[in-house]
PDB file of C-alpha atoms in Angstrom:
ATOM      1  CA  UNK A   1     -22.442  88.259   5.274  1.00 79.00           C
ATOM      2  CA  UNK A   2     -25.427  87.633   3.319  1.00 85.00           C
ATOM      3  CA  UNK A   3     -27.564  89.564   5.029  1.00 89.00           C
ATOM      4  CA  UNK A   4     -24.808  92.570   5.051  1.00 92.00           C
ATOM      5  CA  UNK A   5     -24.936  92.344   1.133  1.00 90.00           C
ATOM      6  CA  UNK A   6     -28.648  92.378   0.749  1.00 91.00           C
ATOM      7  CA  UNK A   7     -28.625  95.185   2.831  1.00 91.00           C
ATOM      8  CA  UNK A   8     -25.691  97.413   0.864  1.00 95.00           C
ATOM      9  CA  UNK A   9     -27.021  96.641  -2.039  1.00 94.00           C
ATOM     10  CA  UNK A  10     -30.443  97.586  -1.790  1.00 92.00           C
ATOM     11  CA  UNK A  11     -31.768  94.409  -3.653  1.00 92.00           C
ATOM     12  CA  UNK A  12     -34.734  93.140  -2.626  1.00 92.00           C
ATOM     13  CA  UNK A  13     -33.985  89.574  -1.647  1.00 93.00           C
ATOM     14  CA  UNK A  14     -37.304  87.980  -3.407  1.00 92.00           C
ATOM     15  CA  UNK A  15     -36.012  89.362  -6.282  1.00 92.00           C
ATOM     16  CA  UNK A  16     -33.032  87.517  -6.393  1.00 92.00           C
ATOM     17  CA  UNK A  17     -33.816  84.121  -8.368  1.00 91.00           C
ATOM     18  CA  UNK A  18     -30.207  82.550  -8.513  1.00 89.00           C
ATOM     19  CA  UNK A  19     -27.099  82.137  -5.791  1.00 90.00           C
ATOM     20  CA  UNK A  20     -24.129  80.599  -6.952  1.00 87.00           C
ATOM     21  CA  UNK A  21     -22.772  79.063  -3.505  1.00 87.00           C
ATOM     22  CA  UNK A  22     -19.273  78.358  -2.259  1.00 82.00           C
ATOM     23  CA  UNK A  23     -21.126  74.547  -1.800  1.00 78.00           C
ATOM     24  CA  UNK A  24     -18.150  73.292   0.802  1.00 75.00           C
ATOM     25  CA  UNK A  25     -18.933  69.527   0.055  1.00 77.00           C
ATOM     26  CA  UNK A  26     -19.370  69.066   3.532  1.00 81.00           C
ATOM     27  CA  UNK A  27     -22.576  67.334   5.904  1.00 86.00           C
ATOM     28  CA  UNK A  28     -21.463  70.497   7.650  1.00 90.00           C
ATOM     29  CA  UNK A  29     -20.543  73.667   6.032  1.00 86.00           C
ATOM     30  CA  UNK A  30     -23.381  72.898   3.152  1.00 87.00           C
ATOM     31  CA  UNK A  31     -26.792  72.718   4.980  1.00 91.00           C
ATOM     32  CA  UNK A  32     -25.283  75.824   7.055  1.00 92.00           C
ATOM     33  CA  UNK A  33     -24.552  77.952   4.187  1.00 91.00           C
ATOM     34  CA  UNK A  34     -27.840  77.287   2.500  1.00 92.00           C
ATOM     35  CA  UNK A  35     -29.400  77.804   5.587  1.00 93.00           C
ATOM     36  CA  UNK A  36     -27.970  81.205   5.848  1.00 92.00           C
ATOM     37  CA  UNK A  37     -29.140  82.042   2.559  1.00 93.00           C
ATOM     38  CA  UNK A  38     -32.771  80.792   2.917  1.00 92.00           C
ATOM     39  CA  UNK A  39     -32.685  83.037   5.904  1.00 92.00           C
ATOM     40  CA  UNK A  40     -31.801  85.923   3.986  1.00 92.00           C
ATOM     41  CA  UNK A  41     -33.090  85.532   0.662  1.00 92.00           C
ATOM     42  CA  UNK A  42     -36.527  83.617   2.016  1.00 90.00           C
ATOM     43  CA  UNK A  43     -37.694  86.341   3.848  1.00 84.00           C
ATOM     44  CA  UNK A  44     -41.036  88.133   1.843  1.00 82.00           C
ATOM     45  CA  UNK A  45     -40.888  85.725  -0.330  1.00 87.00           C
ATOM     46  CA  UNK A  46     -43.736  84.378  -1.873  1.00 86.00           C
ATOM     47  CA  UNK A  47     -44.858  80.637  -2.319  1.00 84.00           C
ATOM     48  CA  UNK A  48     -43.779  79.325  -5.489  1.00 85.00           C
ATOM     49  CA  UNK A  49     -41.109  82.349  -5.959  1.00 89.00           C
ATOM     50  CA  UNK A  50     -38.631  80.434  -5.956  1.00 90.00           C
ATOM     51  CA  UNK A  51     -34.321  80.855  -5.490  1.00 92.00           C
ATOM     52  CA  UNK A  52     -31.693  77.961  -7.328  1.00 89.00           C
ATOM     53  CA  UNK A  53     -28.621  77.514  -5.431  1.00 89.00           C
ATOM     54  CA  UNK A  54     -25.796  75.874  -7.668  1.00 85.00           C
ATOM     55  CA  UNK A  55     -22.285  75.083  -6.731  1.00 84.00           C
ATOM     56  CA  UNK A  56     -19.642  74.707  -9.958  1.00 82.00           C
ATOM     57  CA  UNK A  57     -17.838  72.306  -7.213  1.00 78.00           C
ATOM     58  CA  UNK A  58     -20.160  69.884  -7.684  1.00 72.00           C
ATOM     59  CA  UNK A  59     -19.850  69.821 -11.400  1.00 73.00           C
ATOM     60  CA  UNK A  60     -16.021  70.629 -11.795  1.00 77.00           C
ATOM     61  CA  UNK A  61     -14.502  69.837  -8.643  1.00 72.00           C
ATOM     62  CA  UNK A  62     -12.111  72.583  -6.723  1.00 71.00           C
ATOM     63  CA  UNK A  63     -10.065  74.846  -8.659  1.00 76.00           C
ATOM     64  CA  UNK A  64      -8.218  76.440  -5.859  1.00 76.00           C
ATOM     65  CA  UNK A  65      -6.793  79.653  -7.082  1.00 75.00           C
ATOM     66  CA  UNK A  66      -9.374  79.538  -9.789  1.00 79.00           C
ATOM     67  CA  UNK A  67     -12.566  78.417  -8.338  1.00 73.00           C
ATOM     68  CA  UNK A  68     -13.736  82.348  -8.080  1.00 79.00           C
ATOM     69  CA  UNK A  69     -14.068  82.701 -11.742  1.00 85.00           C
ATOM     70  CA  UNK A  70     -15.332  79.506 -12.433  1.00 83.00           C
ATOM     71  CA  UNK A  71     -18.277  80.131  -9.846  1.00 81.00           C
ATOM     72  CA  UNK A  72     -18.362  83.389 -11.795  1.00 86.00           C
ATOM     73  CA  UNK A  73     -18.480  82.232 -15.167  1.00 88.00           C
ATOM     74  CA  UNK A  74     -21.267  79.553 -14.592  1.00 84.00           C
ATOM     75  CA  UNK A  75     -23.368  82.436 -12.242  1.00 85.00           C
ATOM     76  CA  UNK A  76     -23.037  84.322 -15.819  1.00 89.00           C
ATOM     77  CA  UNK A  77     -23.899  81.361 -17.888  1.00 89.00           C
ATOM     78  CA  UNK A  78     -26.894  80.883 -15.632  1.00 85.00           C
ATOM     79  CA  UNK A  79     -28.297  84.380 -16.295  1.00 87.00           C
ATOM     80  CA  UNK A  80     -27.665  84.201 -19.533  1.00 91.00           C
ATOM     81  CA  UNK A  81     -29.304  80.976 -20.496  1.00 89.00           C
ATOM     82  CA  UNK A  82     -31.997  81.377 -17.823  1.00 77.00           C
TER      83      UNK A  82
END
């Protein structure tokens, strides 16, 4: 899916300095969802160039119905406050 996204989008993925990840909580689904996205995302990317992955999970727990725009609002935040 990442990769599909990259590619619609026509971002460059070394450009891309922030991810704000689903972050499952899990010794499973977490190293294979950043995996996926160093995959993607690391590919031509220079040393030192690097990409943050947060997770609002880990700071507010799950939302459930609202855990969308709280990933959103945070991703936002992020930007915004650099």
């Amino acid at each position: 899916m990442v990769s599909r996204a990259i590619d619609v989008s026509g971002v460059d993925p070394a450009s891309i300095g922030f991810v704000e990840a689903h972050g499952t909580g899990t010794s499973v689904g977490d190293p294979i969802e950043s995996l996926a996205l160093g995959a993607v995302l690391g590919r031509d990317r220079s040393d030192g160039q690097r990409c943050l992955i947060g997770s609002v999970k880990t700071n507010i727990g799950h939302l459930e119905g609202a855990a969308g725009i709280a990933g959103f609002i945070k991703a936002t935040l992020t930007a915004q406050h650099g």
